[in-house]
Amino acid sequence: MALEKMTYAEVRMPGKLIGILNSGGDCPGLNAAIRAVGKAAHSRGIEIVGFLDGFRGLIENRYVQLDNAQLSGILALGGTILGTSRDKPHKMPVGSGETMNMIPMAVENYERLHLDALVVLGGNGSHKNAYRLAKAGLNILTLPKTIDNDVAGTDVTFGFDTAMSIATDAIDRLHTTADSHQRTMVVETMGHDAGWLALGAGIAGGADVILIPEIPYNVERVVEAILARSRRGKRFSIVAVAEGARPMGHDDHDHDDDEDDLEEAFHPHSLRLVQRLEEMAEIEVRFTALGHLQRGGSPTPYDRLLATRLGTRCAELIADDVGGVMVSVRGDECVPVPLKDVAGELRTVPPDHPWIDAGRAVGTCFGD
Ligand code: F6P
């Protein structure tokens, strides 16, 4: 067989071969994790290929060999050298709005390469997709990554600490300009349906009001908190709001004609909050959405360390023939937990979480 017709699996040295991909939104620390899995795999004689652009690369058989040259110099690099996508193997867009179940193609490519395992770096949605592939027969190991910190079965996900640092820095910066102009600043964090980012950055940045999806808010309580501050001589207030936060009694299906403009805008719920604060408290309010800034740039030392610990533990588990697991953080340990126990489970902020207690103890208003 001519060499160019042979697959990498056919020309490689005997020994284990694994694949790695990241799926869903990117986050700082992905490259640190790829490097860690790859280097620790190499040290155990395991070779590794990286699929490009999420599950799509596996389905389209697009991959690169990850040797030392590819894995070098990427520890502190943001984004991901492999690219990512939100494509789902069971519902893959195939043009003109149609989707197809491509799981059989993923299985075929996995088998053609004679992979011993596939490592998926993913958040909440990606764990569901990884589990679908595991049920189709692939030996899957996952690492929990996302700025949302909402993956069940782990104390923390990598990417979260960096996003929280960026959001905290933004809140620090908003303080000075808010004070100069005697304004209320509403700052929206990402986080999807979980409030970890707004809560962590809000407390670390000293936000006066923190609104998260897990605690539906009463806008009157927010107004009271801001006015009470101004009666105490405070010239400004900072409101940290998670993108998923909603007022009490809100129904996403409700639609008020007066809200037409806002419903069409990005951040409709936060903008509605801004409008109501201006009307009810008669104050000047400015809005900042931190958006994808929270996912950009170099990972913090904490995230580099976490991604390295999880990635190296993952390679160790593969060498020991462990599969069908997510490598999770439990206290000081990185431990495997069954993928079936975490797929589809969302880890939101418990209302009695110590961070909330700490926030309340320093006088933070949670809108309830
Ligand atoms: O899951 C990570 C996340 O950044 C969420 O916080 C946010 O809701 C979503 O992704 C944004 O997705 P996209 O990058 O596809 O706009």
Tab-separated table of C-alpha atoms and ligand atoms in Angstrom:
chain	number	residue	atom	x	y	z
A	1	MET	CA	0.000	0.000	0.000
A	2	ALA	CA	1.377	3.431	-0.904
A	3	LEU	CA	2.289	5.402	2.204
A	4	GLU	CA	0.016	8.325	1.317
A	5	LYS	CA	-2.970	5.948	1.149
A	6	MET	CA	-2.279	4.600	4.625
A	7	THR	CA	-3.859	6.117	7.733
A	8	TYR	CA	-1.768	7.328	10.601
A	9	ALA	CA	-3.018	4.335	12.621
A	10	GLU	CA	-1.458	2.006	10.069
A	11	VAL	CA	1.994	3.613	10.037
A	12	ARG	CA	2.330	4.334	13.747
A	13	MET	CA	4.437	2.367	16.201
A	14	PRO	CA	2.681	-0.444	18.077
A	15	GLY	CA	1.124	0.685	21.371
A	16	LYS	CA	-1.906	2.661	22.398
A	17	LEU	CA	-3.302	5.448	20.246
A	18	ILE	CA	-5.810	7.941	21.594
A	19	GLY	CA	-7.740	10.855	20.133
A	20	ILE	CA	-8.568	14.180	21.777
A	21	LEU	CA	-11.036	16.897	20.879
A	22	ASN	CA	-12.691	19.859	22.511
A	23	SER	CA	-16.334	20.643	22.021
A	24	GLY	CA	-18.674	23.528	22.826
A	25	GLY	CA	-17.585	27.047	23.738
A	26	ASP	CA	-13.839	27.483	24.173
A	27	CYS	CA	-12.297	28.538	27.465
A	28	PRO	CA	-8.854	29.444	28.767
A	29	GLY	CA	-6.957	26.299	29.754
A	30	LEU	CA	-7.902	24.078	26.794
A	31	ASN	CA	-4.386	24.125	25.379
A	32	ALA	CA	-2.924	23.468	28.822
A	33	ALA	CA	-5.178	20.392	29.053
A	34	ILE	CA	-4.309	19.158	25.535
A	35	ARG	CA	-0.618	19.569	26.361
A	36	ALA	CA	-1.007	17.732	29.661
A	37	VAL	CA	-2.895	14.761	28.195
A	38	GLY	CA	-0.455	14.587	25.273
A	39	LYS	CA	2.796	14.880	27.204
A	40	ALA	CA	1.695	12.463	29.930
A	41	ALA	CA	0.463	10.041	27.253
A	42	HIS	CA	3.784	10.210	25.416
A	43	SER	CA	5.669	9.484	28.616
A	44	ARG	CA	3.679	6.243	28.858
A	45	GLY	CA	4.321	5.294	25.224
A	46	ILE	CA	0.815	6.324	24.124
A	47	GLU	CA	0.438	8.258	20.872
A	48	ILE	CA	-2.205	10.924	20.390
A	49	VAL	CA	-4.068	12.610	17.557
A	50	GLY	CA	-6.209	15.737	17.873
A	51	PHE	CA	-9.506	16.040	15.999
A	52	LEU	CA	-10.230	19.472	14.579
A	53	ASP	CA	-13.267	21.661	15.291
A	54	GLY	CA	-15.008	19.521	17.880
A	55	PHE	CA	-16.997	16.383	17.073
A	56	ARG	CA	-17.113	17.531	13.445
A	57	GLY	CA	-13.426	16.640	13.052
A	58	LEU	CA	-14.069	13.098	14.278
A	59	ILE	CA	-16.987	12.699	11.900
A	60	GLU	CA	-15.119	14.165	8.926
A	61	ASN	CA	-11.921	12.296	9.851
A	62	ARG	CA	-9.918	15.522	10.144
A	63	TYR	CA	-7.133	15.201	12.688
A	64	VAL	CA	-3.518	16.084	13.348
A	65	GLN	CA	-0.853	14.038	15.034
A	66	LEU	CA	0.083	15.659	18.342
A	67	ASP	CA	3.784	15.149	18.801
A	68	ASN	CA	6.144	17.105	21.046
A	69	ALA	CA	6.435	19.999	18.605
A	70	GLN	CA	2.650	20.564	18.562
A	71	LEU	CA	2.384	20.284	22.342
A	72	SER	CA	5.222	22.663	23.090
A	73	GLY	CA	4.730	26.351	23.882
A	74	ILE	CA	0.941	26.193	24.310
A	75	LEU	CA	0.547	26.067	28.089
A	76	ALA	CA	-0.277	29.756	28.461
A	77	LEU	CA	-2.063	30.131	25.128
A	78	GLY	CA	-5.787	31.015	25.150
A	79	GLY	CA	-8.325	29.418	22.808
A	80	THR	CA	-7.559	25.968	21.451
A	81	ILE	CA	-5.029	24.793	18.870
A	82	LEU	CA	-7.613	22.231	17.690
A	83	GLY	CA	-10.500	24.623	17.092
A	84	THR	CA	-13.941	23.870	18.503
A	85	SER	CA	-17.612	23.867	17.527
A	86	ARG	CA	-21.018	23.305	19.030
A	87	ASP	CA	-21.806	20.477	16.568
A	88	LYS	CA	-23.630	17.498	18.055
A	89	PRO	CA	-22.854	14.078	16.519
A	90	HIS	CA	-26.494	12.927	16.681
A	91	LYS	CA	-27.802	16.113	15.021
A	92	MET	CA	-25.060	17.323	12.715
A	93	PRO	CA	-25.971	20.177	10.343
A	94	VAL	CA	-25.567	18.882	6.789
A	95	GLY	CA	-26.688	21.973	4.873
A	96	SER	CA	-29.981	23.676	4.001
A	97	GLY	CA	-31.057	23.546	7.648
A	98	GLU	CA	-31.074	19.727	7.682
A	99	THR	CA	-29.395	17.675	10.411
A	100	MET	CA	-28.303	14.020	10.378
A	101	ASN	CA	-27.367	11.455	12.964
A	102	MET	CA	-23.620	11.075	12.350
A	103	ILE	CA	-22.845	8.844	15.325
A	104	PRO	CA	-22.264	5.826	13.016
A	105	MET	CA	-19.667	7.871	11.109
A	106	ALA	CA	-17.948	8.826	14.390
A	107	VAL	CA	-17.815	5.148	15.385
A	108	GLU	CA	-16.496	4.173	11.953
A	109	ASN	CA	-13.674	6.721	12.068
A	110	TYR	CA	-12.780	5.808	15.650
A	111	GLU	CA	-12.535	2.150	14.626
A	112	ARG	CA	-10.672	2.857	11.382
A	113	LEU	CA	-7.973	4.652	13.388
A	114	HIS	CA	-7.918	1.779	15.933
A	115	LEU	CA	-8.231	4.282	18.757
A	116	ASP	CA	-7.993	2.961	22.292
A	117	ALA	CA	-9.767	5.976	23.777
A	118	LEU	CA	-11.198	9.364	22.893
A	119	VAL	CA	-10.663	12.255	25.312
A	120	VAL	CA	-13.350	14.930	25.163
A	121	LEU	CA	-12.732	18.307	26.785
A	122	GLY	CA	-16.250	19.575	27.297
A	123	GLY	CA	-18.810	21.474	29.305
A	124	ASN	CA	-22.348	20.546	30.125
A	125	GLY	CA	-23.741	19.962	26.623
A	126	SER	CA	-20.592	18.209	25.433
A	127	HIS	CA	-20.892	15.671	28.244
A	128	LYS	CA	-24.292	14.648	26.899
A	129	ASN	CA	-22.779	14.217	23.436
A	130	ALA	CA	-19.757	12.341	24.768
A	131	TYR	CA	-22.080	9.955	26.599
A	132	ARG	CA	-24.042	9.341	23.385
A	133	LEU	CA	-20.779	8.211	21.771
A	134	ALA	CA	-19.896	6.092	24.806
A	135	LYS	CA	-23.262	4.334	24.476
A	136	ALA	CA	-22.429	3.695	20.802
A	137	GLY	CA	-19.305	1.813	21.911
A	138	LEU	CA	-16.508	4.396	22.038
A	139	ASN	CA	-14.144	4.354	25.022
A	140	ILE	CA	-14.549	7.936	26.229
A	141	LEU	CA	-12.858	9.932	28.968
A	142	THR	CA	-13.803	13.554	29.544
A	143	LEU	CA	-12.332	16.547	31.318
A	144	PRO	CA	-14.672	19.231	32.711
A	145	LYS	CA	-14.030	22.563	31.013
A	146	THR	CA	-16.197	25.660	30.887
A	147	ILE	CA	-16.241	29.183	32.213
A	148	ASP	CA	-19.761	28.410	33.523
A	149	ASN	CA	-18.518	25.967	36.224
A	150	ASP	CA	-21.794	24.075	35.836
A	151	VAL	CA	-20.610	20.493	35.202
A	152	ALA	CA	-22.016	18.000	37.718
A	153	GLY	CA	-19.712	15.599	39.565
A	154	THR	CA	-16.736	17.944	39.918
A	155	ASP	CA	-15.934	20.671	42.430
A	156	VAL	CA	-14.752	22.983	39.665
A	157	THR	CA	-14.133	23.191	35.902
A	158	PHE	CA	-11.065	24.672	34.256
A	159	GLY	CA	-11.697	28.006	32.558
A	160	PHE	CA	-13.874	29.259	35.389
A	161	ASP	CA	-11.098	30.841	37.436
A	162	THR	CA	-9.816	32.825	34.454
A	163	ALA	CA	-13.293	34.080	33.532
A	164	MET	CA	-13.950	35.001	37.171
A	165	SER	CA	-10.668	36.946	37.277
A	166	ILE	CA	-11.544	38.841	34.095
A	167	ALA	CA	-15.026	39.661	35.409
A	168	THR	CA	-13.613	40.727	38.784
A	169	ASP	CA	-11.117	43.012	37.083
A	170	ALA	CA	-13.966	44.532	35.056
A	171	ILE	CA	-15.991	45.170	38.214
A	172	ASP	CA	-12.944	46.800	39.848
A	173	ARG	CA	-12.608	49.103	36.852
A	174	LEU	CA	-16.306	49.943	36.817
A	175	HIS	CA	-16.063	51.084	40.440
A	176	THR	CA	-13.831	54.061	39.646
A	177	THR	CA	-15.863	55.385	36.744
A	178	ALA	CA	-19.138	54.738	38.608
A	179	ASP	CA	-17.848	56.773	41.538
A	180	SER	CA	-16.676	59.652	39.333
A	181	HIS	CA	-20.103	59.994	37.708
A	182	GLN	CA	-22.332	58.916	40.627
A	183	ARG	CA	-23.860	56.177	38.525
A	184	THR	CA	-25.210	52.701	38.957
A	185	MET	CA	-23.371	50.195	36.793
A	186	VAL	CA	-25.106	47.014	35.709
A	187	VAL	CA	-22.515	44.471	34.562
A	188	GLU	CA	-23.647	41.243	32.918
A	189	THR	CA	-21.549	38.095	33.127
A	190	MET	CA	-21.922	34.902	31.102
A	191	GLY	CA	-22.696	31.625	32.847
A	192	HIS	CA	-25.668	30.291	30.885
A	193	ASP	CA	-28.191	28.878	33.417
A	194	ALA	CA	-25.780	28.962	36.360
A	195	GLY	CA	-24.800	31.912	38.535
A	196	TRP	CA	-21.250	30.894	39.508
A	197	LEU	CA	-19.503	33.603	37.482
A	198	ALA	CA	-21.689	36.513	38.601
A	199	LEU	CA	-21.568	35.248	42.184
A	200	GLY	CA	-17.809	34.663	42.357
A	201	ALA	CA	-16.802	37.833	40.524
A	202	GLY	CA	-19.549	39.824	42.251
A	203	ILE	CA	-18.293	38.924	45.711
A	204	ALA	CA	-14.609	39.249	44.780
A	205	GLY	CA	-15.284	42.601	43.097
A	206	GLY	CA	-17.499	43.907	45.918
A	207	ALA	CA	-20.675	44.257	43.843
A	208	ASP	CA	-23.501	45.767	45.898
A	209	VAL	CA	-26.161	43.662	44.202
A	210	ILE	CA	-25.673	40.175	42.703
A	211	LEU	CA	-28.453	38.615	40.634
A	212	ILE	CA	-28.209	34.948	39.629
A	213	PRO	CA	-30.590	32.462	37.966
A	214	GLU	CA	-30.836	30.380	41.128
A	215	ILE	CA	-32.388	33.298	43.094
A	216	PRO	CA	-35.206	34.996	41.135
A	217	TYR	CA	-35.092	38.674	42.031
A	218	ASN	CA	-37.590	41.336	42.965
A	219	VAL	CA	-36.557	44.559	41.238
A	220	GLU	CA	-38.010	46.570	44.129
A	221	ARG	CA	-35.458	44.976	46.473
A	222	VAL	CA	-32.692	46.027	44.075
A	223	VAL	CA	-34.005	49.603	43.980
A	224	GLU	CA	-34.221	49.650	47.795
A	225	ALA	CA	-30.610	48.449	48.080
A	226	ILE	CA	-29.351	51.152	45.712
A	227	LEU	CA	-31.359	53.940	47.392
A	228	ALA	CA	-30.277	52.762	50.863
A	229	ARG	CA	-26.655	53.064	49.731
A	230	SER	CA	-27.209	56.555	48.463
A	231	ARG	CA	-28.824	57.534	51.795
A	232	ARG	CA	-25.612	56.298	53.455
A	233	GLY	CA	-23.658	58.723	51.271
A	234	LYS	CA	-22.493	56.157	48.708
A	235	ARG	CA	-22.341	57.887	45.351
A	236	PHE	CA	-22.570	54.825	43.151
A	237	SER	CA	-23.666	51.175	43.051
A	238	ILE	CA	-22.536	48.099	41.156
A	239	VAL	CA	-25.023	45.416	40.101
A	240	ALA	CA	-23.517	42.129	38.854
A	241	VAL	CA	-26.141	40.209	36.899
A	242	ALA	CA	-25.770	36.730	35.419
A	243	GLU	CA	-27.048	36.392	31.861
A	244	GLY	CA	-29.529	33.760	33.106
A	245	ALA	CA	-30.948	35.828	36.003
A	246	ARG	CA	-34.690	36.537	35.841
A	247	PRO	CA	-37.129	38.517	37.969
A	248	MET	CA	-39.548	36.611	40.213
A	249	GLY	CA	-42.564	35.275	38.356
A	250	HIS	CA	-40.876	35.684	34.989
A	251	ASP	CA	-42.038	33.329	32.300
A	252	ASP	CA	-39.827	33.187	29.212
A	253	HIS	CA	-42.982	32.747	27.135
A	254	ASP	CA	-44.541	35.989	28.437
A	255	HIS	CA	-44.315	38.760	25.918
A	256	ASP	CA	-45.185	42.364	26.543
A	257	ASP	CA	-45.567	44.605	23.474
A	258	ASP	CA	-43.727	47.431	25.259
A	259	GLU	CA	-40.667	45.183	25.417
A	260	ASP	CA	-40.464	44.650	21.670
A	261	ASP	CA	-37.265	46.628	21.214
A	262	LEU	CA	-35.575	44.906	24.114
A	263	GLU	CA	-36.676	41.406	23.134
A	264	GLU	CA	-34.996	41.926	19.795
A	265	ALA	CA	-31.808	43.177	21.396
A	266	PHE	CA	-28.999	41.103	22.837
A	267	HIS	CA	-29.178	40.893	26.636
A	268	PRO	CA	-32.949	41.655	26.770
A	269	HIS	CA	-33.339	40.712	30.447
A	270	SER	CA	-30.417	42.771	31.681
A	271	LEU	CA	-31.482	45.740	29.547
A	272	ARG	CA	-35.000	45.476	30.947
A	273	LEU	CA	-33.472	45.577	34.429
A	274	VAL	CA	-31.503	48.719	33.521
A	275	GLN	CA	-34.679	50.368	32.215
A	276	ARG	CA	-36.646	49.522	35.356
A	277	LEU	CA	-33.886	50.749	37.686
A	278	GLU	CA	-33.732	54.059	35.842
A	279	GLU	CA	-37.511	54.481	36.009
A	280	MET	CA	-38.072	53.294	39.563
A	281	ALA	CA	-34.998	54.726	41.321
A	282	GLU	CA	-34.651	57.801	39.085
A	283	ILE	CA	-30.915	57.245	38.796
A	284	GLU	CA	-28.457	57.208	35.956
A	285	VAL	CA	-27.568	53.649	34.969
A	286	ARG	CA	-24.986	52.319	32.520
A	287	PHE	CA	-24.791	48.773	31.184
A	288	THR	CA	-21.742	46.629	30.363
A	289	ALA	CA	-21.993	43.102	28.955
A	290	LEU	CA	-18.662	41.331	29.445
A	291	GLY	CA	-19.569	38.671	26.878
A	292	HIS	CA	-16.802	36.731	25.168
A	293	LEU	CA	-14.064	38.800	26.826
A	294	GLN	CA	-14.544	36.340	29.679
A	295	ARG	CA	-13.466	33.453	27.446
A	296	GLY	CA	-10.457	35.106	25.844
A	297	GLY	CA	-6.771	35.245	26.582
A	298	SER	CA	-4.303	33.401	28.726
A	299	PRO	CA	-5.458	31.097	31.554
A	300	THR	CA	-4.707	32.007	35.156
A	301	PRO	CA	-2.084	29.972	37.045
A	302	TYR	CA	-4.940	28.181	38.838
A	303	ASP	CA	-6.509	27.069	35.538
A	304	ARG	CA	-3.136	26.023	34.080
A	305	LEU	CA	-2.469	23.946	37.165
A	306	LEU	CA	-5.972	22.441	37.179
A	307	ALA	CA	-5.875	21.583	33.466
A	308	THR	CA	-2.431	20.016	33.925
A	309	ARG	CA	-3.563	17.936	36.905
A	310	LEU	CA	-6.726	16.734	35.134
A	311	GLY	CA	-4.943	16.042	31.843
A	312	THR	CA	-2.076	14.078	33.351
A	313	ARG	CA	-4.472	12.069	35.524
A	314	CYS	CA	-6.489	11.311	32.398
A	315	ALA	CA	-3.435	9.852	30.643
A	316	GLU	CA	-2.668	7.797	33.730
A	317	LEU	CA	-6.230	6.380	33.698
A	318	ILE	CA	-5.944	5.511	29.994
A	319	ALA	CA	-2.679	3.682	30.648
A	320	ASP	CA	-4.520	1.737	33.359
A	321	ASP	CA	-7.339	0.856	30.903
A	322	VAL	CA	-9.945	2.964	32.727
A	323	GLY	CA	-12.673	4.403	30.452
A	324	GLY	CA	-16.246	5.669	30.416
A	325	VAL	CA	-15.414	8.331	32.997
A	326	MET	CA	-15.054	12.047	33.574
A	327	VAL	CA	-11.888	13.020	35.428
A	328	SER	CA	-13.243	15.251	38.156
A	329	VAL	CA	-11.898	17.377	40.978
A	330	ARG	CA	-12.864	16.236	44.473
A	331	GLY	CA	-11.062	18.244	47.125
A	332	ASP	CA	-7.337	17.801	46.463
A	333	GLU	CA	-7.816	14.736	44.269
A	334	CYS	CA	-8.534	14.183	40.579
A	335	VAL	CA	-10.812	11.158	40.508
A	336	PRO	CA	-12.734	9.295	37.786
A	337	VAL	CA	-16.539	9.445	38.018
A	338	PRO	CA	-18.844	7.435	35.726
A	339	LEU	CA	-19.806	9.450	32.669
A	340	LYS	CA	-23.397	8.223	32.941
A	341	ASP	CA	-23.716	9.936	36.352
A	342	VAL	CA	-22.696	13.377	35.081
A	343	ALA	CA	-24.053	13.533	31.514
A	344	GLY	CA	-27.090	15.793	31.373
A	345	GLU	CA	-26.769	16.932	34.988
A	346	LEU	CA	-26.432	20.665	35.600
A	347	ARG	CA	-24.521	21.959	38.625
A	348	THR	CA	-26.148	25.219	39.649
A	349	VAL	CA	-25.442	27.299	42.763
A	350	PRO	CA	-27.232	25.859	45.816
A	351	PRO	CA	-29.170	28.711	47.488
A	352	ASP	CA	-27.418	27.921	50.782
A	353	HIS	CA	-23.946	27.901	49.219
A	354	PRO	CA	-21.237	29.402	51.485
A	355	TRP	CA	-20.434	32.062	48.870
A	356	ILE	CA	-24.011	33.333	49.125
A	357	ASP	CA	-23.846	33.292	52.924
A	358	ALA	CA	-20.590	35.262	52.770
A	359	GLY	CA	-22.133	37.765	50.361
A	360	ARG	CA	-25.164	38.268	52.572
A	361	ALA	CA	-22.891	38.663	55.608
A	362	VAL	CA	-21.137	41.633	53.994
A	363	GLY	CA	-24.458	43.222	53.036
A	364	THR	CA	-24.746	42.185	49.381
A	365	CYS	CA	-28.301	42.297	48.048
A	366	PHE	CA	-29.375	39.205	46.083
A	367	GLY	CA	-32.668	40.748	45.040
A	368	ASP	CA	-34.750	38.426	47.250
B	1	F6P	O1	-20.909	27.800	27.924
B	1	F6P	C1	-20.011	28.848	27.830
B	1	F6P	C2	-20.708	30.096	27.344
B	1	F6P	O2	-19.727	31.119	27.280
B	1	F6P	C3	-21.907	30.548	28.170
B	1	F6P	O3	-21.548	31.233	29.328
B	1	F6P	C4	-22.633	31.407	27.164
B	1	F6P	O4	-23.999	31.459	27.455
B	1	F6P	C5	-22.372	30.694	25.851
B	1	F6P	O5	-21.214	29.915	26.044
B	1	F6P	C6	-22.160	31.608	24.680
B	1	F6P	O6	-22.029	30.822	23.551
B	1	F6P	P1	-21.436	31.290	22.137
B	1	F6P	O7	-19.966	31.460	22.295
B	1	F6P	O8	-21.782	30.153	21.231
B	1	F6P	O9	-22.104	32.578	21.811
